[in-house]
Short mmCIF file of C-alpha atoms in Angstrom, two decimals:
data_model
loop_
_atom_site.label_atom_id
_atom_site.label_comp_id
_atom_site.label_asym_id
_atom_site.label_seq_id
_atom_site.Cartn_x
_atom_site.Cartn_y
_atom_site.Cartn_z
CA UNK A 1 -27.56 92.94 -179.45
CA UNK A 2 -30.29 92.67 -176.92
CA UNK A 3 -30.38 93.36 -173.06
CA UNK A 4 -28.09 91.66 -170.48
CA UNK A 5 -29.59 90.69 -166.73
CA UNK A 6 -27.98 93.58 -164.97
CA UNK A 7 -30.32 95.73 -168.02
CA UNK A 8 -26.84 96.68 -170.07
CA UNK A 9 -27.31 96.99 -173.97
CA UNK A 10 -25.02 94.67 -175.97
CA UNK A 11 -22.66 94.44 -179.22
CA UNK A 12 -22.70 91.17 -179.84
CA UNK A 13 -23.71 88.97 -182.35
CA UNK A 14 -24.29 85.16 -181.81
CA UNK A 15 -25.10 82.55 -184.77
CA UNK A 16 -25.70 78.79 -184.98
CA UNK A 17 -26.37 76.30 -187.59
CA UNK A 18 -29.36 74.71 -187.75
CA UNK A 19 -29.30 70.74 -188.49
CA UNK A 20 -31.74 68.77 -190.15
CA UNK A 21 -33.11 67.01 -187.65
CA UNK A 22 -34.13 70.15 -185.80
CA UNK A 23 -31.60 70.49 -183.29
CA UNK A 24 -28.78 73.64 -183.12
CA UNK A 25 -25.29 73.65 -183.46
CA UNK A 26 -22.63 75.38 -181.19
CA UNK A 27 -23.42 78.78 -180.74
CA UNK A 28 -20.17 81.18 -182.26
CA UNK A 29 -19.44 84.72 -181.60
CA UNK A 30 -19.15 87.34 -184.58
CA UNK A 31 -16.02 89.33 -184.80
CA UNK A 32 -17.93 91.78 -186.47
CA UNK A 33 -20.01 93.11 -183.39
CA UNK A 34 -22.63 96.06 -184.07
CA UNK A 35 -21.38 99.29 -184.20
CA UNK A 36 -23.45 100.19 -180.91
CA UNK A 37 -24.79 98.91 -178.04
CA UNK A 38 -28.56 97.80 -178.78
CA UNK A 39 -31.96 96.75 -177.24
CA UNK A 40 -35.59 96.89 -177.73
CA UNK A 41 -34.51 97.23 -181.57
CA UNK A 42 -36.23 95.76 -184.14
CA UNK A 43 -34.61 93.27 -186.44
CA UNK A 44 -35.54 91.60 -190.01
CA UNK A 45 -33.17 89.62 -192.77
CA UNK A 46 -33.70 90.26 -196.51
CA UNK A 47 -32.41 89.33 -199.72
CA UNK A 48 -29.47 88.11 -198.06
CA UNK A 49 -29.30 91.16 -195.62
CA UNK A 50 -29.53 91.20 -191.47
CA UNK A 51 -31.12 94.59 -190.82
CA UNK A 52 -30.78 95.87 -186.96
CA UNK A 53 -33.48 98.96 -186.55
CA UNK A 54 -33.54 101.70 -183.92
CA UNK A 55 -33.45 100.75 -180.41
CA UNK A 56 -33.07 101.77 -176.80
CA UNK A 57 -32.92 105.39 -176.05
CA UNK A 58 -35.23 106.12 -179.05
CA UNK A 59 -31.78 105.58 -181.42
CA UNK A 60 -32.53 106.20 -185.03
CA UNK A 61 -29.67 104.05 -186.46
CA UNK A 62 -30.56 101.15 -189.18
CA UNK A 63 -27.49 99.03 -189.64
CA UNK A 64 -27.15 96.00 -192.09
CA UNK A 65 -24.39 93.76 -193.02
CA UNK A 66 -24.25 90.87 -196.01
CA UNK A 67 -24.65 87.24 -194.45
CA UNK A 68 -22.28 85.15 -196.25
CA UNK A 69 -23.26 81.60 -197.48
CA UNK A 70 -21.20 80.05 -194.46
CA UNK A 71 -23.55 81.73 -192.14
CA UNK A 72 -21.07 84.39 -191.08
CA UNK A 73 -21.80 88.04 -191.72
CA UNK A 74 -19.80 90.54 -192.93
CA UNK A 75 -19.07 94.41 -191.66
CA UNK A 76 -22.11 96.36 -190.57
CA UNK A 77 -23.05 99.46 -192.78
CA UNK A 78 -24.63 102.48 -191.08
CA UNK A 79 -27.37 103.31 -193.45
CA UNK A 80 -27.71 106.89 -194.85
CA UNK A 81 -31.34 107.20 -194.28
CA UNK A 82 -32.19 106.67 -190.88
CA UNK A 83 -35.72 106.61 -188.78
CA UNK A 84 -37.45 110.23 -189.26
CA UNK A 85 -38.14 109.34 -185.41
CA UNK A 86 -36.10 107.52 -183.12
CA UNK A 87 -37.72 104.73 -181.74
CA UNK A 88 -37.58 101.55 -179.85
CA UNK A 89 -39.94 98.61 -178.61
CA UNK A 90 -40.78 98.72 -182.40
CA UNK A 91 -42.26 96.34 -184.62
CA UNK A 92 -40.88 95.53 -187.92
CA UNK A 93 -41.51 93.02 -190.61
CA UNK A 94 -40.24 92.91 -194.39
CA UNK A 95 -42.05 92.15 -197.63
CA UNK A 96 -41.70 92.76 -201.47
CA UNK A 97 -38.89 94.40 -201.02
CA UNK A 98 -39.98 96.75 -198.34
CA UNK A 99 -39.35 97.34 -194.98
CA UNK A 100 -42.15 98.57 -192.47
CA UNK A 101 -41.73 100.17 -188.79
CA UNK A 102 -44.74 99.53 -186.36
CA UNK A 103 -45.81 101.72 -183.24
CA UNK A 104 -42.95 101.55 -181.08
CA UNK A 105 -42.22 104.02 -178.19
CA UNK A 106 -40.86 107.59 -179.77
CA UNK A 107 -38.61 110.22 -178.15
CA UNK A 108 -41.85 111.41 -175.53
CA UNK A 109 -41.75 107.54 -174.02
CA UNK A 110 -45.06 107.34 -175.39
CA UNK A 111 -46.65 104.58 -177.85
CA UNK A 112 -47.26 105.57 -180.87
CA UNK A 113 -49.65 104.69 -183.93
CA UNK A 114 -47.24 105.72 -186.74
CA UNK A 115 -46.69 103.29 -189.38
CA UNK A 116 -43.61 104.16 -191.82
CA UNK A 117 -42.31 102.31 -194.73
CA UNK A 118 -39.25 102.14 -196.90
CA UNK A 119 -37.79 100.40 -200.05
CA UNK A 120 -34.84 98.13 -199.82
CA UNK A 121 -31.96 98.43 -202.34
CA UNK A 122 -30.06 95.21 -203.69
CA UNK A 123 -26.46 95.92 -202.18
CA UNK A 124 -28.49 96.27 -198.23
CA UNK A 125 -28.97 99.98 -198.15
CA UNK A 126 -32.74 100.99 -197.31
CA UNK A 127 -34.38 104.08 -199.09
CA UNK A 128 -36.13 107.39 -197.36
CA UNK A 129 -38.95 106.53 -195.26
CA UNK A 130 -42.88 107.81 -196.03
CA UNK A 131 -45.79 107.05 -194.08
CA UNK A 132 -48.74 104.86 -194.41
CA UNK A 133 -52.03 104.34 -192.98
CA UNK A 134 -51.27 104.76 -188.66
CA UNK A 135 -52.91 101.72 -187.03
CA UNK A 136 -55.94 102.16 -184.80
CA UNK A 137 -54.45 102.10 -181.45
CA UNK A 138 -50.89 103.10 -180.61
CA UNK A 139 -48.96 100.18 -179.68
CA UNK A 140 -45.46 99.25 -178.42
CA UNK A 141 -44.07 95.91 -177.33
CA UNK A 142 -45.86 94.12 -180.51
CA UNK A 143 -45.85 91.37 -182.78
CA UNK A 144 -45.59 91.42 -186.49
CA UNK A 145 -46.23 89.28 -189.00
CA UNK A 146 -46.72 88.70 -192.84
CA UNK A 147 -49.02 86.33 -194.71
CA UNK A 148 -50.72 86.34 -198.59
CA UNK A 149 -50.54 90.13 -198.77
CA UNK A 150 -51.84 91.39 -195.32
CA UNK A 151 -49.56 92.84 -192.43
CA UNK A 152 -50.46 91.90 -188.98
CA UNK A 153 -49.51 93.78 -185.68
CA UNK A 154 -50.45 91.41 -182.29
CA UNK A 155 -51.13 92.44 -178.83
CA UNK A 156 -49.20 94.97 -177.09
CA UNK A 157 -48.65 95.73 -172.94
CA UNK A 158 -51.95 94.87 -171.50
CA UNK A 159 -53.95 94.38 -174.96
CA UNK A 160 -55.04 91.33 -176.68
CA UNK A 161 -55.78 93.30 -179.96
CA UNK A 162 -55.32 91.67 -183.86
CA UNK A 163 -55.18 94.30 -186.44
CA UNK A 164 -54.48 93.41 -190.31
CA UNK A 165 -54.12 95.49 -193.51
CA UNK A 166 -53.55 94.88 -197.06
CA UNK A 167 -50.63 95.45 -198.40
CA UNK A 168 -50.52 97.28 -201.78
CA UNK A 169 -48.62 96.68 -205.00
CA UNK A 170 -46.99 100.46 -204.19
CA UNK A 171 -46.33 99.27 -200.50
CA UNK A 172 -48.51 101.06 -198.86
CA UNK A 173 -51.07 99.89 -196.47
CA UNK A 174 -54.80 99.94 -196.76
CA UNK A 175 -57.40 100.52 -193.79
CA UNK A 176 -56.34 98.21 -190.64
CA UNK A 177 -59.22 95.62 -189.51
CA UNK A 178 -60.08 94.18 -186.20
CA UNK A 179 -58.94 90.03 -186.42
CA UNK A 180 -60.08 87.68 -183.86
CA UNK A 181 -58.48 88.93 -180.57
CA UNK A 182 -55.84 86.66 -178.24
CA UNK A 183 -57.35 84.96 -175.50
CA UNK A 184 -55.47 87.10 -172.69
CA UNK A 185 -52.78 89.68 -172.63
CA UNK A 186 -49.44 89.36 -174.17
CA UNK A 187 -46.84 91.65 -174.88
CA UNK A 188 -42.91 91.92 -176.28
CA UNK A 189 -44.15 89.47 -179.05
CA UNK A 190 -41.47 89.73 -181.66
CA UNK A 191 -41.23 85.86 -181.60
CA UNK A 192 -44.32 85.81 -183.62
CA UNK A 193 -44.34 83.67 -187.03
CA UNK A 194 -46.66 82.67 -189.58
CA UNK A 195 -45.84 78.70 -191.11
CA UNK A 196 -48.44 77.03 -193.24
CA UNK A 197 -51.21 79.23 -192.76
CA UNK A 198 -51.37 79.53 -189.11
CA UNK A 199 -50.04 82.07 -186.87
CA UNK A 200 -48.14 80.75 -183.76
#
């Protein structure tokens, strides 16, 4: 998915390997393209699952489909529980077998500090949705990361905010803390990773 210059949501799916000394193969086209057009959706792989997550126009729809050992990916899967919102310009991240939505804009076109959370099943599907502890400031456009038990949600339009919280054995979340804050602005930070103890 994602957005094309002229602003038009795609179908598409694009993969490449990745060789050992760094560089990227040819990029190849999936036959099987998503079932919709999608943007500003979030998107996280999991015990051997892609996961595509709501999207432009506030869309509700989680879709997932098996990637195969060649790389390839198999038929997407509408899921049977979808978002109790629609949202897009979402953050999500996976851990222990759950998957967590972050702020994100809802139906009103407003940010939002809802935080929900789901479990995810061994054949891809992804369980009913409760909520956790809403972060401190509503935020769209973020980052998200996981490291040794904490979640971490990163700047947002026009913020330079760091919040954290701990993670709990039942998935939930605990109280969200103030980290050190990004030296200016940044926002639409899904490219945000944590390798060796340091967040890029």
């Amino acid at each position: 998915g994602g957005v094309d210059p002229e602003g038009n949501a795609l179908n598409s799916v694009e993969q490449a390997k990745l060789n050992s000394d760094g560089s990227i193969g040819s990029w190849a086209t999936s036959t099987n393209v998503l079932p919709a057009t999608i943007g500003d959706h979030g998107s996280v792989i999991a015990n051997g699952y892609l996961y595509v997550i709501g999207g432009n126009n506030q869309k509700t729809t989680i879709y997932y489909s098996k990637v195969n050992p060649d790389g390839s990916i198999n038929a997407w899967t509408t899921n049977k529980n979808p978002l109790p919102i629609g949202r897009q310009d979402l953050t999500t991240v996976t851990t222990n077998g759950y998957l967590y939505v972050l702020g994100g804009t809802d139906p009103s076109t407003a940010a939002t500090t809802s935080v929900i959370y789901a479990k995810l099943s061994s054949d891809g599907s992804v369980g009913g949705f409760a909520s956790t502890t809403a972060l401190p400031a509503a935020r769209s456009f973020a980052g998200g990361a996981i490291a040794n038990g904490y979640i971490y949600i990163i700047g947002d339009t026009g913020a330079t905010t760091v919040y954290y919280a701990k993670i709990n054995a039942d998935g939930s979340l605990g109280n969200w803390s103030t980290a050190t804050a990004l030296e200016e602005n940044r926002q639409a930070l899904n490219n945000t990773i944590i390798l060796n103890g340091h967040l890029y």
